[in-house]
GROMACS .gro file of C-alpha atoms in nm:
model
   61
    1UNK     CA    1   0.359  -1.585   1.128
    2UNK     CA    2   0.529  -1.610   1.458
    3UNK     CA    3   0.535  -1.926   1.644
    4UNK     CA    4   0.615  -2.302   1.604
    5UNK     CA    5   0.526  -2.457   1.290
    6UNK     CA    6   0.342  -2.792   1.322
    7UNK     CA    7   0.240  -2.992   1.076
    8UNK     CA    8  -0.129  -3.083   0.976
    9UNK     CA    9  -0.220  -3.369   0.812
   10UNK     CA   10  -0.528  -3.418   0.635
   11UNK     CA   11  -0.713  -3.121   0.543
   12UNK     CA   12  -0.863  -3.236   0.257
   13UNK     CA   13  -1.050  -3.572   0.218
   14UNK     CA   14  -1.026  -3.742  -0.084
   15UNK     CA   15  -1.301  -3.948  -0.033
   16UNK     CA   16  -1.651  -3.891  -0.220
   17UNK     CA   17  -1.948  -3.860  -0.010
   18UNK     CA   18  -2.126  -4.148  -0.141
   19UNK     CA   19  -1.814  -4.397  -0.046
   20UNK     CA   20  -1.939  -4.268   0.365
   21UNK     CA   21  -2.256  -4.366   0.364
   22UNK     CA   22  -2.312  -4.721   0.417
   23UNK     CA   23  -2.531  -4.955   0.115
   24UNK     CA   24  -2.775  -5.071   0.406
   25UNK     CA   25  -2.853  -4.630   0.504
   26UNK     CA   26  -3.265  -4.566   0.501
   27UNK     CA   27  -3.205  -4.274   0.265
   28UNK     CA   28  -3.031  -4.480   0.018
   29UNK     CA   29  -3.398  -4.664  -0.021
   30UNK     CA   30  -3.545  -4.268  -0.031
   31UNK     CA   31  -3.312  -4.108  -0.262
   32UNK     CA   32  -3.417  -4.399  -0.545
   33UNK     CA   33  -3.774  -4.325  -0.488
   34UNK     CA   34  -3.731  -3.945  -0.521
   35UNK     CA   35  -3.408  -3.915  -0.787
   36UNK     CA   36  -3.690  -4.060  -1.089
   37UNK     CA   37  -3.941  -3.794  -0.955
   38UNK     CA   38  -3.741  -3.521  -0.921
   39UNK     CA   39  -3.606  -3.615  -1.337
   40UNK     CA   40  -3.979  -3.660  -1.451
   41UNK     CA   41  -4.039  -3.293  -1.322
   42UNK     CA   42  -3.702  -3.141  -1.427
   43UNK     CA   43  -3.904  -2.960  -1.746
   44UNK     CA   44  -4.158  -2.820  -1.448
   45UNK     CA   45  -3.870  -2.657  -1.271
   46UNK     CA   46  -3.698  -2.482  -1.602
   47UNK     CA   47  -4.008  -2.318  -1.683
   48UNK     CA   48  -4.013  -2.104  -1.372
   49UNK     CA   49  -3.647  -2.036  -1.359
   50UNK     CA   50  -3.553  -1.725  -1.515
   51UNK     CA   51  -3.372  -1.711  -1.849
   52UNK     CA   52  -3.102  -1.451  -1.801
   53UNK     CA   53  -2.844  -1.442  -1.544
   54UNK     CA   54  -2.605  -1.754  -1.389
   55UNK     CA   55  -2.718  -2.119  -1.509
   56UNK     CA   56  -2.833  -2.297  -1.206
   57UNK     CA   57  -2.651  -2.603  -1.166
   58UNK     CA   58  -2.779  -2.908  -0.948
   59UNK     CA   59  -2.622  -2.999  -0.617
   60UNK     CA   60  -2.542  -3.347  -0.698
   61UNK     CA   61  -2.315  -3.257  -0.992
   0.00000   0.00000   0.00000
């Protein structure tokens, strides 16, 4: 690479995604509402994923 080198600082964040968002955010309020839902109709989803190929894994994990 030709050129002047220059430093950058920062290019990762080390912070989680929940530590952003602030206690007092509406969809803190949502996501507690829908999070027990979504668990109570976990066994509803698995039966119409397929068997064979890649595990699905869930977003938040």
């Amino acid at each position: 690479m030709r050129g002047q080198d220059e430093h950058q600082d920062g290019v990762f964040s080390y912070i989680a995604p929940e530590e952003r968002i602030p206690q007092d955010h509406p969809l803190r309020a949502i996501r507690g509402l829908v999070d027990p839902i979504l668990k109570e109709m976990s066994p509803q989803f698995a039966r119409i994923y397929a068997n064979n190929g890649r595990p699905s894994i869930p977003p938040e994990r």
